C-alpha positions in Angstrom: -7.2 -25.8 1.1 -4.4 -24.1 3.9 -7.7 -23.5 5.8 -10.2 -25.7 5.2 -12.2 -26.6 8.5 -10.9 -22.9 10.8 -12.6 -20.3 12.1 -11.6 -16.6 11.5 -12.7 -13.8 13.2 -11.3 -10.8 11.1 -11.7 -7.0 13.0 -12.2 -3.6 10.7 -13.2 -6.7 7.7 -15.7 -4.5 5.5 -12.8 -2.6 3.6 -9.1 -2.8 3.1 -6.5 -4.7 4.1 -9.5 -6.2 7.2 -11.4 -6.9 3.5 -8.2 -8.4 1.7 -7.6 -10.4 4.6 -11.3 -11.7 5.0 -11.4 -12.6 1.4 -7.9 -14.8 1.7 -9.4 -16.3 4.2 -12.4 -17.3 2.4 -10.7 -18.7 -0.4 -8.6 -20.9 1.5 -11.6 -22.7 3.0 -12.0 -20.6 6.5 -15.2 -19.9 7.4 -15.2 -16.3 7.9 -16.1 -13.8 11.1 -16.2 -9.6 9.7 -17.1 -6.8 12.0 -17.0 -3.5 11.1 -19.0 -0.3 12.8 -21.5 0.2 10.3 -23.9 -2.8 10.2 -24.9 -2.1 6.5 -21.2 -1.9 5.4 -20.0 -6.0 7.0 -23.6 -6.7 5.4 -22.9 -6.1 2.2 -18.9 -7.0 2.2 -20.1 -10.1 3.8 -22.0 -10.8 0.9 -19.8 -10.2 -2.0 -17.9 -13.5 -0.9 -20.9 -15.5 -2.3 -20.3 -17.6 0.2 -23.0 -20.5 1.9 -24.4 -18.7 4.8 -22.9 -21.9 6.7 -19.9 -20.4 6.0 -19.9 -16.2 6.8 -20.9 -13.8 9.6 -21.5 -10.6 9.9 -21.8 -8.0 13.0 -21.9 -4.6 14.1 -19.1 -4.0 16.6 -16.9 -1.8 18.2 -13.9 -3.0 19.8 -13.6 -0.5 22.5 -16.4 -1.0 23.4 -15.7 -4.0 26.1 -20.1 -5.5 25.9 -19.4 -6.0 22.3 -16.0 -7.6 21.8 -18.4 -10.5 24.2 -21.1 -9.9 22.7 -19.1 -10.8 18.9 -17.4 -13.7 20.4 -20.5 -15.4 21.0 -22.4 -14.6 18.0 -19.2 -16.3 16.0 -18.7 -18.8 18.5 -22.2 -19.7 18.8 -22.2 -20.2 14.6 -18.9 -21.6 14.4 -18.5 -23.8 17.5 -14.9 -22.6 17.5 -12.4 -19.9 17.1 -9.5 -20.8 15.7 -7.9 -17.6 14.3 -8.1 -13.6 14.9 -6.3 -11.0 13.6 -7.2 -7.3 14.6 -6.7 -5.1 12.7 -9.3 -2.2 13.1 -7.2 1.3 13.6 -7.0 4.1 11.9 -4.1 7.2 11.9 -6.2 9.7 12.6 -10.4 9.8 13.6 -12.1 10.0 10.6 -13.5 13.4 9.8 -10.2 15.2 11.3 -7.9 16.6 13.0 -5.2 15.6 11.1 -1.2 15.2 11.0 -1.1 17.3 13.9 2.7 17.8 16.6 2.4 15.6 20.2 2.0 19.6 21.5 -1.0 19.9 18.8 -3.0 16.5 20.2 -6.1 16.7 21.8 -7.0 14.2 24.4 -9.5 12.8 22.7 -8.1 12.5 20.0 -4.8 10.5 21.7 -7.9 8.7 23.7 -9.7 7.3 19.9 -6.8 5.8 18.4 -4.6 4.8 21.0 -8.8 2.7 22.0 -9.0 2.0 18.7 -5.9 0.2 18.0 -4.8 -1.1 21.1 -7.3 -1.0 23.5 -9.5 -3.0 20.9 -6.3 -4.9 20.1 -6.4 -6.4 24.0 -9.9 -6.6 24.2 -10.3 -8.9 21.4 -6.4 -11.0 22.4 -8.1 -11.6 25.6 -12.0 -12.7 24.4 -10.4 -14.9 21.9 -8.0 -16.3 24.8 -11.3 -17.7 27.0 -12.4 -19.6 24.2 -8.3 -20.4 22.8 -7.2 -21.8 25.5 -9.8 -24.6 25.9 -9.2 -25.5 22.8 -5.4 -26.1 23.6 -4.6 -24.3 20.1 -5.4 -20.7 17.8 -3.6 -17.9 16.2 -3.6 -14.2 17.0 -2.7 -12.0 14.6 -1.8 -8.2 15.5 -2.1 -6.3 12.5 0.8 -3.5 13.0 2.0 -0.5 10.8 5.9 0.5 10.3 5.7 2.6 12.4 5.1 0.7 15.4 8.9 0.0 14.9 10.0 3.1 14.3 8.3 6.6 15.1 7.2 8.6 12.3 7.1 12.8 12.7 3.3 14.2 12.8 1.8 10.4 13.6 1.9 10.6 18.1 -0.8 8.9 19.0 -0.8 5.9 15.9 3.1 5.1 16.7 2.7 5.3 20.2 -0.5 2.7 19.7 1.4 0.4 18.0 4.0 -0.1 19.0 2.2 -0.5 22.0 0.4 -3.6 19.3 4.2 -5.0 18.6 5.0 -5.2 22.8 1.4 -6.5 23.6 1.4 -9.8 21.1 4.7 -10.5 21.9 3.5 -10.5 25.9 0.7 -13.0 24.3 2.9 -14.6 22.9 5.3 -15.2 26.0 2.7 -16.1 28.0 0.5 -18.6 25.7 2.8 -21.0 24.3 2.3 -23.7 26.4 -1.7 -23.7 25.4 -0.4 -24.0 22.0 -1.2 -20.5 21.3 1.0 -18.0 19.1 0.3 -14.3 18.5 2.4 -12.6 15.3 2.4 -9.7 13.7 1.1 -8.5 10.6 4.1 -5.0 9.3 2.9 -4.6 5.6 5.9 -2.8 5.4 4.6 0.3 4.1 2.1 3.1 2.7 -0.6 1.0 2.2 -3.1 3.0 0.4 -6.8 2.1 2.4 -10.0 4.5 1.5 -8.5 6.4 4.5 -5.5 7.3 2.7 -6.5 7.9 -0.7 -9.1 10.4 0.1 -6.1 12.2 2.4 -5.9 15.1 -1.1 -1.8 15.1 -0.6 -1.8 10.8 -1.8 -3.7 11.3 -4.5 -1.6 10.5 -7.3 0.9 9.1 -4.9 2.4 5.0 -6.3 1.5 2.9 -2.2 1.3 -0.6 -1.7 -2.3 -2.6 -2.5 -4.2 -3.5 0.2 -3.7 -7.1 -0.9 -0.1 -7.1 -0.2 -1.3 -9.1 3.4 -3.2 -11.7 1.7 -0.3 -14.8 1.7 1.6 -14.1 4.3 -1.7 -13.6 6.7 -3.1 -17.4 5.3 0.6 -18.6 6.7 0.1 -17.1 9.9 -3.4 -18.3 10.1 -2.8 -21.9 9.3 -0.9 -24.8 10.2 2.6 -24.0 8.9 3.4 -21.7 11.0 2.7 -24.0 13.9 5.6 -22.6 16.3 5.9 -19.7 15.3 5.0 -17.5 17.9 5.9 -14.0 18.8 7.6 -12.3 16.1 6.7 -9.7 13.7 6.4 -10.1 10.5 6.3 -7.2 7.0 4.8 -8.6 4.1 6.6 -7.6 1.8 9.5 -8.8 2.6 8.1 -12.0 3.4 6.1 -11.6 -0.1 9.9 -10.9 -1.2 11.7 -14.3 0.7 8.7 -16.7 -1.2 9.2 -15.1 -4.9 5.4 -13.6 -4.4 4.9 -10.6 -6.1 4.6 -7.1 -4.0 1.4 -5.1 -5.6 1.5 -1.5 -6.0 -1.3 0.9 -6.3 -2.2 4.4 -7.4 -3.8 6.3 -4.5 
């Protein structure tokens, strides 16, 4: 299998895009570390994988906390002795429970900071922790989940657009600084609105046709595997990648 012998850590993996990526990695043979904000939820997600205990780890961690991130990577390294792949997926467009759909003039500072901290600072903290391990290993792959709003700003998505533009730029710098260490860093953009739990729960979205979170599976495995050695500093769009590979573009109704 494509990821036999590899260890992959995926943030925000109890549901949505992160959960799809963890499943895909496990099916491709990887040992996996899951993390999310609630221990019960990450434990339940790990249990659904039905893997031997030696192939899975579930950790409660807040990616905006430097201490939590350090502990997450320590626990993963202690269990698996290496980390080959890190997927920075944890993020949201607006804080759970709102407010949402605000113009920048109406966006409170605390909301701005929450969105930036999780989507961008969390990606920085986890990438920095990954590099300390991957440089010693002389190799690895960092995959940062992006968005169409990281390439083109969208009305009423100021903090999220700023954060995802930042993720795209951060990924390019990661690639430039770590190519000589055989570490690659790429973005993975689903290519459209994905019917995650949070998106489905927005009343105006119910009944709309959207991308299934499974859209990211195949490209995520490619970026984690040795097939993508030498590919770095790129931003992949999952819809386009699937179509080039003659794979289905999965849709669902929110």
